[in-house]
């Protein structure tokens, strides 16, 4: 992405305030899709991985997924018939997203080894698709060895709130020097890259995540009591569900503070500490004991059938304390036909229209969350109106089909 000219502006033009202006659904001028090596740093099922899953599994040309860590993501890919390779290095895995210089230096031999391993595998593919930050760094560093076109799927807001200065500097220069094409998961993420790398806004098109509506349709929630019983949830209580990994910036502690002020509401945390946030889980349990809410707080753990769990809720909460890059859980909550209360920042603002298809609250503000839950609980008609509009909006703007078409065309355009 050395200059705007290196981007195929015919196919991929986006303004900071709009979706790509040119019709990405138009495949008429494209030849068959290129072969792709997808690279992801995680074996866990985070949002970036769940976003890659349908793309990799439905890719019609030759493709392979290279993971930098093992885990349930590999099994999910393989169960869908995707060929997966692993290249793991404990020291590289330990580098955190706000890593300091020392972390990088210690891991240098592992970095070189993994960059070479990616380059080696990339040689027999047309395109190298990098899905996460470490994949970006390692895949881009190896470019002199593989010389393949690089597509980077940006799932992050590259701000100082999310990343350390060293990481941001590295990303800035690799983006400028080695990446041929970026696709951002939201305008918020795209804007953060434009700010960081000082590149042209039109060189960072946006493709929002999509939801597979069939999965949600297939779950029968007509007997809510029966569904809750099957999942081991209280059958008659008012249930607020908070989905996603347990991590400080996802703000589960804010929801706990709110729960203390919402008598007889139950809060269900669906998700686990995926990336070593065990200390945070311990602090959540201590907070619950301190607030005296343990009997109304349910740690459900991670579940593959999140859509069923969503349908079992009365309301779905999103409580990130810093701007969320996109927020799959929000479009999924909408697809489940449940009212969603979300933190008003980042990519969320591209999904939720306050009072129309959801309810926005100030991030990191437990009192505002209490107020929002009380409002939707007291006004079931309003909650139902929001949920119905959300379902319409998610089908219209966040379909899996649209996501796959746009991604396919973007990748194909880079290969040409
Ligand atoms: N999720 C899941 N099972 C769980 C909790 C979460 O499958 O128990 C999924 C959820 O449905 C969503 C993803 O994890 O698709 C979280 O993605 P999101 O983009 O909201 O957040 P991220 O963790 O990627 O920042
Ligand atoms: C990342 C982001 C999340 C987004 C997901 C899919 O994990 O944190 O906000 O929804 O990617 O793009």
Short mmCIF file of C-alpha atoms and ligand atoms in Angstrom, two decimals:
data_model
loop_
_atom_site.label_atom_id
_atom_site.label_comp_id
_atom_site.label_asym_id
_atom_site.label_seq_id
_atom_site.Cartn_x
_atom_site.Cartn_y
_atom_site.Cartn_z
CA UNK A 1 0.00 0.00 0.00
CA UNK A 2 2.81 2.38 -0.90
CA UNK A 3 0.53 4.92 -2.54
CA UNK A 4 -3.10 5.31 -3.47
CA UNK A 5 -2.10 4.50 -7.04
CA UNK A 6 -1.21 0.96 -6.03
CA UNK A 7 -4.85 0.27 -5.28
CA UNK A 8 -7.31 -0.88 -7.86
CA UNK A 9 -9.56 2.11 -7.46
CA UNK A 10 -11.96 0.80 -10.11
CA UNK A 11 -13.04 -1.99 -7.87
CA UNK A 12 -12.38 -0.71 -4.42
CA UNK A 13 -13.24 2.82 -3.62
CA UNK A 14 -14.55 3.79 -0.22
CA UNK A 15 -15.15 7.15 1.34
CA UNK A 16 -14.61 7.54 5.08
CA UNK A 17 -18.33 8.05 5.48
CA UNK A 18 -19.66 5.35 3.21
CA UNK A 19 -19.37 1.76 2.10
CA UNK A 20 -17.24 1.13 -1.03
CA UNK A 21 -18.72 3.43 -3.68
CA UNK A 22 -18.23 1.01 -6.56
CA UNK A 23 -20.39 -2.08 -6.67
CA UNK A 24 -18.33 -4.83 -5.10
CA UNK A 25 -21.10 -7.27 -5.95
CA UNK A 26 -20.23 -7.02 -9.64
CA UNK A 27 -18.16 -10.07 -10.49
CA UNK A 28 -18.74 -9.89 -14.22
CA UNK A 29 -15.24 -8.72 -15.13
CA UNK A 30 -13.39 -11.16 -12.92
CA UNK A 31 -11.74 -14.40 -13.90
CA UNK A 32 -11.80 -17.32 -11.45
CA UNK A 33 -10.71 -16.55 -7.89
CA UNK A 34 -6.99 -16.78 -7.07
CA UNK A 35 -5.47 -19.38 -4.78
CA UNK A 36 -5.04 -17.97 -1.26
CA UNK A 37 -2.95 -18.69 1.79
CA UNK A 38 -4.88 -17.30 4.79
CA UNK A 39 -2.76 -16.63 7.90
CA UNK A 40 -4.10 -16.06 11.43
CA UNK A 41 -2.15 -15.87 14.68
CA UNK A 42 -4.76 -17.50 16.85
CA UNK A 43 -6.12 -20.98 17.40
CA UNK A 44 -8.94 -19.51 19.49
CA UNK A 45 -12.40 -18.58 18.23
CA UNK A 46 -12.32 -14.80 18.44
CA UNK A 47 -14.28 -12.46 16.21
CA UNK A 48 -11.51 -12.17 13.60
CA UNK A 49 -11.32 -15.95 13.32
CA UNK A 50 -15.10 -16.37 13.12
CA UNK A 51 -15.06 -13.75 10.39
CA UNK A 52 -12.41 -15.67 8.44
CA UNK A 53 -14.12 -19.05 8.90
CA UNK A 54 -16.86 -18.71 6.24
CA UNK A 55 -14.49 -16.95 3.83
CA UNK A 56 -11.83 -19.67 4.00
CA UNK A 57 -14.32 -22.52 3.99
CA UNK A 58 -16.29 -21.24 1.01
CA UNK A 59 -13.24 -20.20 -1.05
CA UNK A 60 -13.65 -22.02 -4.34
CA UNK A 61 -10.04 -21.97 -5.56
CA UNK A 62 -7.15 -23.69 -3.80
CA UNK A 63 -6.70 -22.40 -0.28
CA UNK A 64 -5.05 -23.23 2.99
CA UNK A 65 -5.10 -21.68 6.45
CA UNK A 66 -1.81 -21.27 8.28
CA UNK A 67 -2.20 -20.78 12.04
CA UNK A 68 0.46 -19.48 14.39
CA UNK A 69 -1.16 -21.26 17.35
CA UNK A 70 -3.25 -24.38 17.75
CA UNK A 71 -6.75 -24.52 19.22
CA UNK A 72 -10.45 -24.99 18.49
CA UNK A 73 -10.24 -22.73 15.42
CA UNK A 74 -8.16 -25.39 13.68
CA UNK A 75 -10.76 -28.05 14.43
CA UNK A 76 -13.61 -25.86 13.18
CA UNK A 77 -11.74 -25.18 9.94
CA UNK A 78 -10.89 -28.83 9.43
CA UNK A 79 -14.47 -29.91 10.14
CA UNK A 80 -15.44 -27.67 7.20
CA UNK A 81 -12.89 -29.34 4.95
CA UNK A 82 -10.25 -26.63 5.09
CA UNK A 83 -6.61 -27.69 4.98
CA UNK A 84 -4.81 -26.22 8.02
CA UNK A 85 -1.08 -25.96 8.72
CA UNK A 86 0.52 -24.86 11.99
CA UNK A 87 3.70 -22.95 12.71
CA UNK A 88 3.95 -22.24 16.43
CA UNK A 89 6.55 -20.41 18.51
CA UNK A 90 5.91 -19.87 22.22
CA UNK A 91 7.96 -16.67 22.44
CA UNK A 92 6.22 -15.05 19.48
CA UNK A 93 2.84 -16.11 20.90
CA UNK A 94 3.69 -14.39 24.18
CA UNK A 95 4.18 -10.96 22.57
CA UNK A 96 1.16 -8.94 23.62
CA UNK A 97 -0.47 -6.21 21.59
CA UNK A 98 1.05 -3.51 23.78
CA UNK A 99 4.43 -5.23 23.66
CA UNK A 100 7.55 -3.34 24.64
CA UNK A 101 10.83 -3.52 22.74
CA UNK A 102 12.23 -6.28 24.94
CA UNK A 103 9.40 -8.66 24.01
CA UNK A 104 10.18 -8.26 20.33
CA UNK A 105 13.94 -8.65 20.83
CA UNK A 106 13.63 -11.85 22.85
CA UNK A 107 11.35 -13.31 20.24
CA UNK A 108 13.53 -12.32 17.27
CA UNK A 109 14.74 -15.84 16.36
CA UNK A 110 11.14 -17.08 16.48
CA UNK A 111 9.98 -14.12 14.39
CA UNK A 112 12.53 -14.88 11.69
CA UNK A 113 11.66 -18.59 11.73
CA UNK A 114 7.92 -17.92 11.42
CA UNK A 115 8.34 -15.24 8.75
CA UNK A 116 10.32 -17.80 6.73
CA UNK A 117 7.75 -20.53 7.34
CA UNK A 118 4.94 -18.27 6.09
CA UNK A 119 7.01 -17.23 3.06
CA UNK A 120 7.76 -20.87 2.28
CA UNK A 121 4.08 -21.85 2.27
CA UNK A 122 3.02 -18.67 0.45
CA UNK A 123 5.18 -19.48 -2.56
CA UNK A 124 2.61 -21.80 -4.12
CA UNK A 125 -0.36 -19.39 -3.75
CA UNK A 126 -1.41 -16.29 -5.67
CA UNK A 127 -2.34 -14.19 -2.65
CA UNK A 128 -1.23 -14.01 0.98
CA UNK A 129 -4.21 -12.99 3.15
CA UNK A 130 -3.18 -11.80 6.63
CA UNK A 131 -5.97 -11.78 9.18
CA UNK A 132 -4.34 -10.54 12.40
CA UNK A 133 -1.60 -8.20 13.60
CA UNK A 134 1.10 -10.84 14.11
CA UNK A 135 0.19 -12.45 10.81
CA UNK A 136 0.63 -9.02 9.23
CA UNK A 137 4.05 -8.45 10.75
CA UNK A 138 5.39 -11.93 9.93
CA UNK A 139 3.80 -12.15 6.49
CA UNK A 140 4.98 -8.68 5.51
CA UNK A 141 8.52 -9.19 6.84
CA UNK A 142 8.86 -12.25 4.61
CA UNK A 143 7.76 -10.43 1.47
CA UNK A 144 11.27 -10.33 -0.05
CA UNK A 145 11.22 -14.14 0.17
CA UNK A 146 7.74 -14.89 -1.18
CA UNK A 147 7.00 -11.83 -3.36
CA UNK A 148 3.28 -12.48 -3.25
CA UNK A 149 0.50 -9.92 -3.25
CA UNK A 150 -0.48 -9.20 0.35
CA UNK A 151 -4.02 -8.52 1.49
CA UNK A 152 -4.40 -7.45 5.11
CA UNK A 153 -7.78 -7.76 6.79
CA UNK A 154 -7.72 -5.08 9.47
CA UNK A 155 -9.89 -6.03 12.46
CA UNK A 156 -8.49 -3.46 14.89
CA UNK A 157 -8.61 0.19 15.76
CA UNK A 158 -4.95 1.12 15.71
CA UNK A 159 -5.16 3.68 18.48
CA UNK A 160 -2.97 4.09 21.55
CA UNK A 161 -5.89 2.73 23.61
CA UNK A 162 -5.49 -0.65 21.91
CA UNK A 163 -1.80 -0.89 20.89
CA UNK A 164 1.60 0.07 22.23
CA UNK A 165 3.85 2.60 20.41
CA UNK A 166 6.30 -0.01 19.06
CA UNK A 167 3.53 -2.13 17.58
CA UNK A 168 1.93 0.93 15.97
CA UNK A 169 5.21 2.04 14.47
CA UNK A 170 5.89 -1.40 13.00
CA UNK A 171 2.38 -1.63 11.57
CA UNK A 172 2.64 1.85 10.08
CA UNK A 173 5.82 1.05 8.16
CA UNK A 174 4.88 -2.44 7.09
CA UNK A 175 1.59 -1.10 5.78
CA UNK A 176 3.42 1.50 3.76
CA UNK A 177 6.13 -0.78 2.44
CA UNK A 178 4.77 -4.29 2.08
CA UNK A 179 0.97 -4.45 2.04
CA UNK A 180 -0.71 -4.31 -1.36
CA UNK A 181 -4.24 -4.01 -0.16
CA UNK A 182 -6.11 -3.46 3.12
CA UNK A 183 -9.72 -4.31 3.85
CA UNK A 184 -11.03 -2.85 7.12
CA UNK A 185 -13.85 -4.34 9.19
CA UNK A 186 -15.35 -0.91 9.87
CA UNK A 187 -14.94 2.75 9.03
CA UNK A 188 -13.62 3.23 12.57
CA UNK A 189 -10.80 0.74 11.96
CA UNK A 190 -10.13 2.18 8.49
CA UNK A 191 -9.95 5.71 9.84
CA UNK A 192 -7.42 4.66 12.50
CA UNK A 193 -5.12 3.27 9.80
CA UNK A 194 -5.50 6.37 7.65
CA UNK A 195 -4.48 8.44 10.68
CA UNK A 196 -1.55 6.19 11.55
CA UNK A 197 -0.07 5.52 8.12
CA UNK A 198 -1.20 8.84 6.60
CA UNK A 199 -2.59 6.97 3.62
CA UNK A 200 -5.50 7.99 1.43
CA UNK A 201 -8.94 7.13 2.84
CA UNK A 202 -9.97 5.58 -0.48
CA UNK A 203 -7.10 3.08 -0.20
CA UNK A 204 -8.74 1.45 2.83
CA UNK A 205 -12.13 0.07 1.77
CA UNK A 206 -14.54 -1.22 4.36
CA UNK A 207 -16.31 -4.57 4.33
CA UNK A 208 -18.52 -5.15 7.35
CA UNK A 209 -18.85 -8.62 8.88
CA UNK A 210 -21.91 -10.64 7.87
CA UNK A 211 -24.22 -12.99 9.75
CA UNK A 212 -25.47 -16.35 8.55
CA UNK A 213 -29.21 -15.79 9.04
CA UNK A 214 -29.96 -19.49 8.43
CA UNK A 215 -28.19 -20.41 11.65
CA UNK A 216 -30.38 -18.02 13.62
CA UNK A 217 -33.54 -19.08 11.77
CA UNK A 218 -32.88 -22.72 12.62
CA UNK A 219 -33.12 -22.10 16.38
CA UNK A 220 -36.61 -22.50 17.75
CA UNK A 221 -37.14 -20.07 20.61
CA UNK A 222 -40.95 -20.17 20.54
CA UNK A 223 -40.87 -21.92 23.92
CA UNK A 224 -38.39 -19.69 25.73
CA UNK A 225 -38.71 -21.65 28.97
CA UNK A 226 -37.76 -24.89 27.22
CA UNK A 227 -34.78 -23.26 25.50
CA UNK A 228 -33.54 -21.82 28.79
CA UNK A 229 -34.04 -25.14 30.53
CA UNK A 230 -31.97 -26.87 27.86
CA UNK A 231 -29.16 -24.34 28.40
CA UNK A 232 -29.39 -24.56 32.20
CA UNK A 233 -30.61 -20.97 32.59
CA UNK A 234 -33.28 -19.62 34.96
CA UNK A 235 -36.55 -20.12 33.09
CA UNK A 236 -38.56 -17.10 34.17
CA UNK A 237 -36.04 -14.42 35.23
CA UNK A 238 -35.30 -11.32 33.14
CA UNK A 239 -32.00 -12.27 31.45
CA UNK A 240 -29.35 -9.90 30.15
CA UNK A 241 -26.68 -11.65 28.05
CA UNK A 242 -23.14 -10.39 27.52
CA UNK A 243 -21.23 -12.31 24.85
CA UNK A 244 -17.54 -12.45 24.06
CA UNK A 245 -14.20 -13.12 25.61
CA UNK A 246 -13.71 -12.07 29.21
CA UNK A 247 -11.28 -9.19 28.96
CA UNK A 248 -10.99 -5.80 30.72
CA UNK A 249 -11.72 -3.76 27.57
CA UNK A 250 -14.87 -5.79 26.87
CA UNK A 251 -16.18 -4.24 30.11
CA UNK A 252 -17.78 -7.17 31.89
CA UNK A 253 -16.96 -5.37 35.17
CA UNK A 254 -19.17 -2.46 34.07
CA UNK A 255 -22.07 -4.89 33.57
CA UNK A 256 -21.47 -6.30 37.06
CA UNK A 257 -21.64 -2.81 38.57
CA UNK A 258 -24.88 -2.25 36.68
CA UNK A 259 -26.29 -5.60 37.81
CA UNK A 260 -25.88 -4.53 41.45
CA UNK A 261 -28.37 -1.72 40.73
CA UNK A 262 -30.85 -3.93 38.83
CA UNK A 263 -32.65 -6.04 41.41
CA UNK A 264 -33.98 -9.38 40.11
CA UNK A 265 -32.26 -9.05 36.73
CA UNK A 266 -29.86 -11.92 35.92
CA UNK A 267 -26.67 -11.43 33.93
CA UNK A 268 -25.25 -14.26 31.79
CA UNK A 269 -21.62 -13.96 30.70
CA UNK A 270 -21.17 -16.18 27.66
CA UNK A 271 -17.52 -16.50 26.73
CA UNK A 272 -14.15 -17.26 28.28
CA UNK A 273 -10.74 -15.73 28.82
CA UNK A 274 -9.30 -16.63 25.40
CA UNK A 275 -6.01 -14.77 25.55
CA UNK A 276 -4.68 -15.27 29.07
CA UNK A 277 -6.98 -12.89 30.93
CA UNK A 278 -7.43 -15.29 33.88
CA UNK A 279 -6.57 -12.55 36.41
CA UNK A 280 -9.52 -10.55 35.07
CA UNK A 281 -11.88 -13.50 35.59
CA UNK A 282 -10.70 -13.79 39.19
CA UNK A 283 -11.29 -10.06 39.67
CA UNK A 284 -14.82 -10.42 38.23
CA UNK A 285 -15.64 -13.17 40.71
CA UNK A 286 -14.29 -11.06 43.58
CA UNK A 287 -16.31 -8.07 42.36
CA UNK A 288 -19.48 -10.22 42.26
CA UNK A 289 -18.90 -11.38 45.83
CA UNK A 290 -18.26 -7.81 46.97
CA UNK A 291 -21.44 -6.57 45.29
CA UNK A 292 -23.52 -9.48 46.58
CA UNK A 293 -24.75 -10.44 43.08
CA UNK A 294 -23.35 -13.96 42.81
CA UNK A 295 -26.83 -15.55 42.78
CA UNK A 296 -27.82 -13.43 39.74
CA UNK A 297 -24.58 -13.73 37.79
CA UNK A 298 -23.94 -16.74 35.55
CA UNK A 299 -20.52 -17.56 34.11
CA UNK A 300 -21.65 -19.75 31.23
CA UNK A 301 -18.21 -20.28 29.66
CA UNK A 302 -17.55 -20.44 25.90
CA UNK A 303 -20.23 -22.05 23.72
CA UNK A 304 -20.18 -22.91 20.03
CA UNK A 305 -23.92 -22.33 19.80
CA UNK A 306 -23.87 -18.63 20.74
CA UNK A 307 -26.98 -17.97 18.55
CA UNK A 308 -29.11 -20.27 20.77
CA UNK A 309 -27.79 -18.53 23.88
CA UNK A 310 -28.62 -15.16 22.34
CA UNK A 311 -32.16 -16.18 21.60
CA UNK A 312 -32.56 -17.24 25.25
CA UNK A 313 -31.99 -13.65 26.47
CA UNK A 314 -34.38 -10.77 27.05
CA UNK A 315 -31.75 -8.21 26.20
CA UNK A 316 -28.19 -8.36 24.86
CA UNK A 317 -25.51 -6.09 26.24
CA UNK A 318 -22.31 -4.85 24.66
CA UNK A 319 -20.14 -3.04 27.20
CA UNK A 320 -16.72 -2.36 25.66
CA UNK A 321 -14.99 0.45 27.51
CA UNK A 322 -12.92 1.59 24.52
CA UNK A 323 -14.05 1.93 20.88
CA UNK A 324 -14.99 -1.51 19.50
CA UNK A 325 -13.47 -2.11 16.04
CA UNK A 326 -16.69 -3.69 14.79
CA UNK A 327 -18.57 -5.95 17.23
CA UNK A 328 -19.90 -9.18 15.72
CA UNK A 329 -21.86 -9.84 18.90
CA UNK A 330 -24.02 -6.82 18.09
CA UNK A 331 -25.09 -7.94 14.62
CA UNK A 332 -25.59 -11.44 15.99
CA UNK A 333 -27.80 -10.13 18.79
CA UNK A 334 -29.79 -8.26 16.16
CA UNK A 335 -30.05 -11.44 14.04
CA UNK A 336 -31.31 -13.28 17.11
CA UNK A 337 -34.22 -10.84 17.22
CA UNK A 338 -33.25 -9.47 20.63
CA UNK A 339 -32.93 -5.81 21.64
CA UNK A 340 -29.27 -4.79 21.90
CA UNK A 341 -27.79 -2.17 24.22
CA UNK A 342 -24.30 -1.19 23.05
CA UNK A 343 -21.40 1.12 23.92
CA UNK A 344 -21.55 4.15 21.66
CA UNK A 345 -18.10 4.22 20.07
CA UNK A 346 -16.06 2.84 17.18
CA UNK A 347 -17.64 0.45 14.68
CA UNK A 348 -20.78 0.20 16.81
CA UNK A 349 -21.86 3.57 15.43
CA UNK A 350 -21.98 1.98 11.95
CA UNK A 351 -24.44 -0.65 13.18
CA UNK A 352 -26.69 0.76 15.89
CA UNK A 353 -29.07 3.69 15.41
CA UNK A 354 -30.14 4.81 18.86
CA UNK A 355 -33.83 4.31 19.54
CA UNK A 356 -34.35 2.83 16.05
CA UNK A 357 -32.65 -0.57 15.89
CA UNK A 358 -30.94 -0.63 19.28
CA UNK A 359 -29.96 1.45 22.28
CA UNK A 360 -26.65 3.28 22.68
CA UNK A 361 -25.02 4.09 25.99
CA UNK A 362 -21.89 5.95 26.98
CA UNK A 363 -18.98 3.48 27.27
CA UNK A 364 -17.72 2.63 30.75
CA UNK A 365 -20.79 4.16 32.41
CA UNK A 366 -22.61 1.67 34.65
CA UNK A 367 -25.34 4.19 35.56
CA UNK A 368 -26.18 4.69 31.87
CA UNK A 369 -26.34 0.91 31.43
CA UNK A 370 -28.69 0.57 34.40
CA UNK A 371 -30.90 3.25 32.91
CA UNK A 372 -30.96 1.56 29.49
CA UNK A 373 -31.86 -1.88 30.89
CA UNK A 374 -34.58 -0.37 33.07
CA UNK A 375 -36.02 1.52 30.09
CA UNK A 376 -36.21 -1.54 27.82
CA UNK A 377 -37.54 -3.71 30.62
CA UNK A 378 -40.25 -1.21 31.52
CA UNK A 379 -41.26 -0.73 27.88
CA UNK A 380 -41.53 -4.13 26.17
CA UNK A 381 -43.19 -2.54 23.14
CA UNK A 382 -40.16 -0.32 22.62
CA UNK A 383 -37.81 -3.29 23.09
CA UNK A 384 -39.81 -5.29 20.54
CA UNK A 385 -39.80 -2.40 18.04
CA UNK A 386 -36.01 -2.09 18.30
CA UNK A 387 -35.55 -5.84 17.88
CA UNK A 388 -37.85 -6.00 14.83
CA UNK A 389 -36.05 -3.11 13.11
CA UNK A 390 -32.70 -4.67 14.03
CA UNK A 391 -33.68 -7.86 12.26
CA UNK A 392 -34.61 -5.92 9.13
CA UNK A 393 -31.35 -3.94 9.25
CA UNK A 394 -29.11 -6.92 9.81
CA UNK A 395 -30.61 -8.76 6.83
CA UNK A 396 -30.24 -5.66 4.68
CA UNK A 397 -26.77 -4.46 5.69
CA UNK A 398 -24.91 -7.35 7.36
CA UNK A 399 -25.69 -10.47 5.40
CA UNK A 400 -23.12 -13.23 5.06
CA UNK A 401 -23.70 -13.28 1.31
CA UNK A 402 -22.82 -9.58 0.91
CA UNK A 403 -19.76 -10.01 3.10
CA UNK A 404 -18.49 -13.00 1.10
CA UNK A 405 -19.13 -11.35 -2.26
CA UNK A 406 -17.30 -8.17 -1.30
CA UNK A 407 -14.37 -10.03 0.21
CA UNK A 408 -14.08 -12.35 -2.78
CA UNK A 409 -14.08 -9.46 -5.21
CA UNK A 410 -11.56 -7.51 -3.16
CA UNK A 411 -9.14 -10.44 -3.01
CA UNK A 412 -9.63 -11.26 -6.69
CA UNK A 413 -8.99 -7.65 -7.70
CA UNK A 414 -5.65 -7.68 -5.92
CA UNK A 415 -4.55 -10.84 -7.69
CA UNK A 416 -5.24 -9.50 -11.15
N1 LIG B 1 -18.68 -16.20 20.77
C1 LIG B 1 -18.93 -17.57 20.69
N2 LIG B 1 -19.15 -18.25 21.85
C2 LIG B 1 -19.09 -17.65 23.06
C3 LIG B 1 -18.83 -16.25 23.12
C4 LIG B 1 -18.64 -15.56 21.95
O1 LIG B 1 -18.99 -18.16 19.61
O2 LIG B 1 -19.27 -18.32 24.05
C5 LIG B 1 -18.49 -15.48 19.50
C6 LIG B 1 -19.55 -14.45 19.22
O3 LIG B 1 -20.72 -15.10 18.76
C7 LIG B 1 -18.86 -13.56 18.22
C8 LIG B 1 -17.38 -13.66 18.64
O4 LIG B 1 -17.29 -14.74 19.57
O5 LIG B 1 -19.01 -14.05 16.91
C9 LIG B 1 -16.86 -12.40 19.27
O6 LIG B 1 -16.64 -11.49 18.26
P1 LIG B 1 -16.64 -9.92 18.44
O7 LIG B 1 -16.31 -9.38 17.12
O8 LIG B 1 -17.89 -9.42 19.04
O9 LIG B 1 -15.50 -9.63 19.51
P2 LIG B 1 -13.92 -9.94 19.53
O10 LIG B 1 -13.73 -10.90 20.64
O11 LIG B 1 -13.52 -10.48 18.24
O12 LIG B 1 -13.27 -8.62 19.80
C1 LIG B 2 -11.89 -8.14 16.05
C2 LIG B 2 -12.57 -6.96 16.74
C3 LIG B 2 -14.08 -7.03 16.74
C4 LIG B 2 -14.59 -7.43 15.36
C5 LIG B 2 -13.91 -8.70 14.88
C6 LIG B 2 -14.38 -9.12 13.48
O1 LIG B 2 -11.79 -9.24 16.85
O2 LIG B 2 -12.13 -6.81 18.08
O3 LIG B 2 -14.64 -5.80 17.11
O4 LIG B 2 -15.98 -7.60 15.40
O5 LIG B 2 -12.53 -8.49 14.83
O6 LIG B 2 -14.05 -8.17 12.49
#
